[in-house]
Amino acid sequence: MKAFNIIGKDIPRTDGKAKATGQAVYADDIKLPGMLHGKLLRSPLAHARIVNIDTSKAAALPGVRLVITGADLPKVTTGNWRLFPKTQDEYALAIDKIRYIGDEVAAVAATDPDIAEAAIELIEVEYEELPGVYDIESALKDDAPLLHDGYKTNISIDRKIEYGDPDKAFAESDYVREDTFTVQAQSHAYMEPCSCVSQADQEGRVTIWTSTQTPYIVQCLLASALNLRENDVRVIKPTVGGGFGGKMELRSWEVCSAFMAQKTGRPVKFTLTREEELMAGRRRHPMTIRSKIGFKKDGTIMAKDLHIYLDGGGYNAMGPTACFLAGNFGAMLYRYPNYRYLGEHVYTNKPPASAMRGFGAPQTLFAAETQMNMAAEDLGIDPIDLRLKNAQVTGDVLPGVATISSCGFIESLEEVRKMSNWDEIRKNPKPGQGIGIGCYSFISGGVFNWFNTQYNFSAAEVKVFEDGTAHLLTMAADIGQGVETVMTQILAEALGLQMGDIRITAADTAITPQADLGAWGSRLTLFNGNAVLDAANKIKKKLAGAVAAKFNLNSIFAIEFEGGRVFAKGKPDRGMSLGEAVAFVQKMQRGEPVVARGYYTPRDKGLVSPAFSFGAQVAEVNVDEETGQIKVVQMNTAHDCGTVINHMSVEGQLEGSIQMGLGYALSENFVMDGGKTLNTNFLDYKMPHAADMPPSNSVCIDTYEEEGPMGAKEAGEGLVSPTAPAIADAVHHATGFRCTDLPITPEKILKGLKKM
């Protein structure tokens, strides 16, 4: 394979200097002449009918320019699952009923943020309080109050996967175990709270600058919510301070901002507080997971039966996707010849759960990996050996669901065993010392067209100039993960240029090519990378033809692009600079610019993803059995992400994944009183800080993904999943206490040890 010049190098982020020096512009930094400030009125009740809303006092407050309720907006429900309109169950402002504490009821636009805040307090709402349901068990009772009309129960949607004959396989199994696992909600905790600024022209067309990871989705849904044409809405994504799935939907403040800008003729800004984000923001789905698994005596898996209830909160949000993906992740990593899955999304009177980093995998894999560790202990087999015996390999098929292409899972297991000193510590731990394992597989973008777009899934435009530079236009949303750097690397490698030769314009629906579904599911490297390569190859074809014509080269000569030059392979003197080639083509085209569009849409790739990443992680812990305190001593990770585009970026993704997985395992949890969130600041919401991070070692397994650009696939998001089961297994190894519900707290350990 040809050696790369740009790919695989430690290249700093292209936006690093702007962020480090404070020059990066976030949505809340935007200030426009005459701008008004918006504020939302949120419900203090978890479940109630709206009897009456009196906004007269708020409207009369000096400085208030507009007060709106749901009655003022077009009666349009929104939601990302456009393919099934019934799943679009949320109004921008509540119409007749509220379904969680924090549900948006009204909005104010005023000349000053403090005036807007004061006006919100003057709005009088008469509620008829209704009984609430705050957990899955209560919501599923026969006499439970129904959150949404048109449903016979609080189950909003279900998803099923089945192949083989699980019942027959269980009957033929030598060892069967059934377990129930429960996992909690978790906040995205991005550093930048959501913010947007809208401006309307005299024709009512809207431009919105918004903190989003899905500009195209916001454009389409905002146009629908305001009864506008799609092209009447322009979405510009400024710098975004993290998303992790929490910024991939159209939200109420975006609709209110745009509508109020239309009505007032002035720009309108909304910026949420941290309290609002934690009280009413999207969160990871809590789940109750019932898993049954059967083995032969030698450890061969025979069958798996998985039933998951997802606590969705008051609305669907991205729950339908999580409901399906949870079942897919439950079938990954190991060969399950017989598999059955039922996932049920349940409405409760809590803030909606939605997409979050890992998107169904951390919950499902905590259960799957913990159960594998439990089975290994009962069968008397080393946990890594049990995994090696059943590990998926290239070519494995999940019937009707997915086919595994490149797969470095076995290599990951073998590597992490060596790098962690697994065998020695597992057999001879010191007092309080434990070592445990968790594994993962994750998607490289989604195949299923749930947004019902008519466009290709990804697109890119490349322009090249006679000065030897290129301009990349893409709707790929950089939300801190570094996709603009990665796309620049891919284009530079393809055209034989340096990073500084390429300019990038991203995520502006009026300028960048339609369309892209946004930053979620670790899709951008593979999907947008392929679109960039497609555009680059079209450019190269034009320039190669020019060089061949200039030097009278026949068709046997391959044309190379390297070092800013275009030349015959093996004959560097028979070529010219890329800029000269561009000028030559432009002359032949009578001045027409040298530009190409590239596209990528996966086809015939099953129902899930064109490629899957794999990996294994070993955690080493020390547990004080007197206090139950856990200290994570070391994390060791081996992961298969195909060709590594940027080692520095992959390492950063790994560190971020461990931080999020560490919080999920040990400390992060919403403290709820009924439907009310009590810990609404970072002092009370216990997220790990830099000082809490353990030392970590990581190794990238060398695989090549045929479907990926230059062999690359997902890196980072899937790594959120193995941390919790690895720590749980290590705690069990150290103490004998096995935790089947998260988070693992000192109190749980002490209580568990007393029962032993």
Tab-separated table of N, CA and C in Angstrom, residues 41-50 70 75-78 86-106 125 127-135 139 145-151 153-154 156 279-283 311-317 345-353 672-677:
chain	number	residue	atom	x	y	z
A	41	LEU	N	-40.639	30.499	29.135
A	41	LEU	CA	-41.357	30.126	30.345
A	41	LEU	C	-41.514	28.615	30.335
A	42	ARG	N	-41.071	27.985	31.423
A	42	ARG	CA	-41.110	26.526	31.522
A	42	ARG	C	-42.109	26.095	32.592
A	43	SER	N	-42.707	24.967	32.370
A	43	SER	CA	-43.716	24.473	33.300
A	43	SER	C	-43.095	24.050	34.626
A	44	PRO	N	-43.747	24.412	35.754
A	44	PRO	CA	-43.289	23.934	37.056
A	44	PRO	C	-43.877	22.573	37.413
A	45	LEU	N	-44.800	22.081	36.594
A	45	LEU	CA	-45.477	20.810	36.848
A	45	LEU	C	-45.019	19.767	35.835
A	46	ALA	N	-45.113	18.508	36.234
A	46	ALA	CA	-44.664	17.423	35.363
A	46	ALA	C	-45.741	16.955	34.395
A	47	HIS	N	-46.999	17.087	34.789
A	47	HIS	CA	-48.082	16.618	33.929
A	47	HIS	C	-49.325	17.448	34.242
A	48	ALA	N	-49.808	18.160	33.249
A	48	ALA	CA	-50.960	19.029	33.499
A	48	ALA	C	-51.570	19.473	32.179
A	49	ARG	N	-52.839	19.838	32.263
A	49	ARG	CA	-53.489	20.495	31.129
A	49	ARG	C	-53.366	22.004	31.313
A	50	ILE	N	-53.177	22.689	30.203
A	50	ILE	CA	-53.136	24.149	30.234
A	50	ILE	C	-54.560	24.662	30.072
A	70	GLY	N	-48.090	28.801	22.514
A	70	GLY	CA	-48.281	27.809	21.459
A	70	GLY	C	-49.410	28.157	20.515
A	75	LYS	N	-49.551	25.231	14.113
A	75	LYS	CA	-49.740	23.988	14.878
A	75	LYS	C	-49.086	22.831	14.129
A	76	VAL	N	-47.767	22.775	14.262
A	76	VAL	CA	-46.969	21.775	13.556
A	76	VAL	C	-46.105	21.038	14.571
A	77	THR	N	-46.195	19.715	14.582
A	77	THR	CA	-45.308	18.927	15.434
A	77	THR	C	-44.002	18.670	14.685
A	78	THR	N	-42.921	18.572	15.446
A	78	THR	CA	-41.617	18.345	14.831
A	78	THR	C	-40.954	17.130	15.468
A	86	LYS	N	-46.010	9.990	12.766
A	86	LYS	CA	-46.623	9.803	14.081
A	86	LYS	C	-45.600	9.968	15.207
A	87	THR	N	-44.334	9.703	14.908
A	87	THR	CA	-43.305	9.843	15.945
A	87	THR	C	-42.965	11.303	16.217
A	88	GLN	N	-43.382	12.210	15.340
A	88	GLN	CA	-43.128	13.644	15.539
A	88	GLN	C	-44.198	14.182	16.482
A	89	ASP	N	-43.896	14.181	17.773
A	89	ASP	CA	-44.921	14.383	18.788
A	89	ASP	C	-44.733	15.644	19.627
A	90	GLU	N	-43.875	16.576	19.192
A	90	GLU	CA	-43.511	17.700	20.047
A	90	GLU	C	-43.802	19.031	19.360
A	91	TYR	N	-44.530	19.908	20.037
A	91	TYR	CA	-44.720	21.282	19.576
A	91	TYR	C	-43.602	22.157	20.148
A	92	ALA	N	-43.305	23.245	19.449
A	92	ALA	CA	-42.286	24.170	19.944
A	92	ALA	C	-42.688	24.751	21.294
A	93	LEU	N	-43.945	25.110	21.441
A	93	LEU	CA	-44.515	25.530	22.723
A	93	LEU	C	-45.762	24.689	22.955
A	94	ALA	N	-45.950	24.254	24.194
A	94	ALA	CA	-47.064	23.359	24.502
A	94	ALA	C	-48.393	23.974	24.081
A	95	ILE	N	-49.250	23.166	23.503
A	95	ILE	CA	-50.546	23.644	23.026
A	95	ILE	C	-51.621	23.504	24.106
A	96	ASP	N	-51.795	22.289	24.579
A	96	ASP	CA	-52.857	22.066	25.562
A	96	ASP	C	-52.388	21.282	26.773
A	97	LYS	N	-51.220	20.701	26.702
A	97	LYS	CA	-50.785	19.805	27.758
A	97	LYS	C	-49.273	19.887	27.904
A	98	ILE	N	-48.809	19.825	29.144
A	98	ILE	CA	-47.360	19.745	29.367
A	98	ILE	C	-47.061	18.370	29.954
A	99	ARG	N	-45.817	17.884	29.689
A	99	ARG	CA	-45.521	16.487	29.987
A	99	ARG	C	-44.255	16.286	30.818
A	100	TYR	N	-43.588	17.372	31.198
A	100	TYR	CA	-42.452	17.262	32.115
A	100	TYR	C	-42.150	18.632	32.697
A	101	ILE	N	-41.505	18.649	33.844
A	101	ILE	CA	-41.090	19.906	34.451
A	101	ILE	C	-40.005	20.526	33.570
A	102	GLY	N	-40.282	21.713	33.078
A	102	GLY	CA	-39.375	22.357	32.134
A	102	GLY	C	-39.917	22.416	30.725
A	103	ASP	N	-41.028	21.731	30.468
A	103	ASP	CA	-41.683	21.807	29.159
A	103	ASP	C	-41.966	23.273	28.833
A	104	GLU	N	-41.717	23.682	27.583
A	104	GLU	CA	-41.808	25.083	27.199
A	104	GLU	C	-43.257	25.494	26.966
A	105	VAL	N	-43.666	26.588	27.617
A	105	VAL	CA	-45.061	27.020	27.596
A	105	VAL	C	-45.243	28.346	26.854
A	106	ALA	N	-44.307	29.284	27.017
A	106	ALA	CA	-44.418	30.603	26.387
A	106	ALA	C	-43.019	31.170	26.192
A	125	VAL	N	-50.240	31.357	34.272
A	125	VAL	CA	-50.735	30.136	33.638
A	125	VAL	C	-51.604	29.380	34.631
A	127	TYR	N	-53.149	25.894	35.413
A	127	TYR	CA	-52.959	24.485	35.080
A	127	TYR	C	-54.010	23.618	35.773
A	128	GLU	N	-54.369	22.544	35.136
A	128	GLU	CA	-55.101	21.458	35.780
A	128	GLU	C	-54.120	20.302	35.950
A	129	GLU	N	-53.618	20.135	37.172
A	129	GLU	CA	-52.571	19.135	37.387
A	129	GLU	C	-53.125	17.722	37.196
A	130	LEU	N	-52.318	16.877	36.541
A	130	LEU	CA	-52.686	15.486	36.270
A	130	LEU	C	-51.720	14.552	36.987
A	131	PRO	N	-52.135	13.312	37.232
A	131	PRO	CA	-51.209	12.346	37.835
A	131	PRO	C	-50.015	12.109	36.916
A	132	GLY	N	-48.863	11.925	37.511
A	132	GLY	CA	-47.658	11.711	36.731
A	132	GLY	C	-47.101	10.309	36.906
A	133	VAL	N	-46.298	9.882	35.931
A	133	VAL	CA	-45.568	8.614	36.030
A	133	VAL	C	-44.090	8.932	35.842
A	134	TYR	N	-43.261	8.438	36.742
A	134	TYR	CA	-41.872	8.878	36.780
A	134	TYR	C	-40.859	7.751	36.602
A	135	ASP	N	-41.351	6.567	36.317
A	135	ASP	CA	-40.441	5.461	36.021
A	135	ASP	C	-41.152	4.490	35.090
A	139	ALA	N	-45.251	3.670	34.510
A	139	ALA	CA	-45.812	4.044	33.214
A	139	ALA	C	-46.475	2.868	32.508
A	145	PRO	N	-51.773	6.921	33.906
A	145	PRO	CA	-52.240	8.023	33.044
A	145	PRO	C	-51.464	8.036	31.737
A	146	LEU	N	-52.150	8.278	30.632
A	146	LEU	CA	-51.511	8.293	29.313
A	146	LEU	C	-50.992	9.692	29.006
A	147	LEU	N	-49.734	9.760	28.575
A	147	LEU	CA	-49.124	11.059	28.302
A	147	LEU	C	-49.574	11.637	26.973
A	148	HIS	N	-49.835	10.776	25.990
A	148	HIS	CA	-50.177	11.256	24.646
A	148	HIS	C	-51.477	10.620	24.179
A	149	ASP	N	-52.311	11.426	23.570
A	149	ASP	CA	-53.552	10.919	22.997
A	149	ASP	C	-53.229	10.017	21.802
A	150	GLY	N	-54.132	9.096	21.550
A	150	GLY	CA	-53.951	8.225	20.389
A	150	GLY	C	-53.181	6.959	20.690
A	151	TYR	N	-52.725	6.802	21.926
A	151	TYR	CA	-52.013	5.593	22.320
A	151	TYR	C	-52.838	4.848	23.369
A	153	THR	N	-51.353	2.640	25.414
A	153	THR	CA	-50.436	2.533	26.547
A	153	THR	C	-49.409	3.653	26.418
A	154	ASN	N	-48.467	3.705	27.345
A	154	ASN	CA	-47.386	4.692	27.265
A	154	ASN	C	-46.192	4.189	26.463
A	156	SER	N	-44.561	4.158	23.172
A	156	SER	CA	-44.746	4.963	21.961
A	156	SER	C	-44.312	4.237	20.699
A	279	MET	N	-31.819	20.909	33.956
A	279	MET	CA	-33.184	20.674	34.414
A	279	MET	C	-34.050	20.064	33.322
A	280	ALA	N	-33.927	20.583	32.102
A	280	ALA	CA	-34.885	20.231	31.055
A	280	ALA	C	-34.229	19.757	29.769
A	281	GLY	N	-32.896	19.678	29.738
A	281	GLY	CA	-32.210	19.295	28.515
A	281	GLY	C	-32.339	17.817	28.213
A	282	ARG	N	-32.037	17.461	26.971
A	282	ARG	CA	-32.008	16.055	26.575
A	282	ARG	C	-30.973	15.315	27.428
A	283	ARG	N	-31.097	14.001	27.503
A	283	ARG	CA	-30.207	13.188	28.323
A	283	ARG	C	-30.141	11.768	27.768
A	311	ASP	N	-36.638	4.420	28.953
A	311	ASP	CA	-37.367	5.517	29.577
A	311	ASP	C	-37.142	6.763	28.734
A	312	GLY	N	-38.165	7.111	27.924
A	312	GLY	CA	-37.998	8.188	26.953
A	312	GLY	C	-38.346	9.565	27.456
A	313	GLY	N	-38.915	9.675	28.652
A	313	GLY	CA	-39.377	10.979	29.095
A	313	GLY	C	-40.643	11.370	28.355
A	314	GLY	N	-40.900	12.677	28.263
A	314	GLY	CA	-42.182	13.158	27.785
A	314	GLY	C	-42.433	13.064	26.290
A	315	TYR	N	-41.359	12.908	25.489
A	315	TYR	CA	-41.527	12.907	24.031
A	315	TYR	C	-40.592	11.881	23.394
A	316	ASN	N	-40.822	11.590	22.115
A	316	ASN	CA	-40.006	10.594	21.418
A	316	ASN	C	-38.567	11.050	21.208
A	317	ALA	N	-38.407	12.336	20.802
A	317	ALA	CA	-37.077	12.829	20.430
A	317	ALA	C	-36.412	11.806	19.495
A	345	HIS	N	-40.064	1.743	23.755
A	345	HIS	CA	-39.817	3.113	24.181
A	345	HIS	C	-41.015	3.597	24.982
A	346	VAL	N	-40.783	4.016	26.225
A	346	VAL	CA	-41.858	4.295	27.169
A	346	VAL	C	-41.880	5.780	27.520
A	347	TYR	N	-43.052	6.394	27.405
A	347	TYR	CA	-43.232	7.774	27.847
A	347	TYR	C	-43.298	7.831	29.376
A	348	THR	N	-42.593	8.796	29.978
A	348	THR	CA	-42.720	9.115	31.399
A	348	THR	C	-42.715	10.627	31.555
A	349	ASN	N	-43.120	11.113	32.717
A	349	ASN	CA	-43.180	12.561	32.942
A	349	ASN	C	-41.848	13.107	33.428
A	350	LYS	N	-40.846	12.917	32.591
A	350	LYS	CA	-39.498	13.414	32.850
A	350	LYS	C	-38.971	14.077	31.582
A	351	PRO	N	-37.907	14.873	31.682
A	351	PRO	CA	-37.350	15.477	30.465
A	351	PRO	C	-37.013	14.410	29.433
A	352	PRO	N	-37.237	14.715	28.157
A	352	PRO	CA	-37.018	13.702	27.126
A	352	PRO	C	-35.574	13.225	27.071
A	353	ALA	N	-35.434	11.925	26.932
A	353	ALA	CA	-34.131	11.340	26.629
A	353	ALA	C	-33.976	11.285	25.117
A	672	MET	N	-33.550	12.963	41.184
A	672	MET	CA	-34.912	13.347	40.834
A	672	MET	C	-35.833	13.245	42.048
A	673	ASP	N	-36.726	14.196	42.165
A	673	ASP	CA	-37.812	14.149	43.136
A	673	ASP	C	-39.091	14.127	42.325
A	674	GLY	N	-39.624	12.926	42.113
A	674	GLY	CA	-40.707	12.804	41.151
A	674	GLY	C	-40.166	13.161	39.775
A	675	GLY	N	-40.729	14.150	39.153
A	675	GLY	CA	-40.244	14.575	37.847
A	675	GLY	C	-39.304	15.752	37.883
A	676	LYS	N	-38.902	16.175	39.082
A	676	LYS	CA	-38.064	17.369	39.208
A	676	LYS	C	-36.597	16.996	39.348
A	677	THR	N	-35.758	17.607	38.527
A	677	THR	CA	-34.314	17.414	38.614
A	677	THR	C	-33.764	18.354	39.683
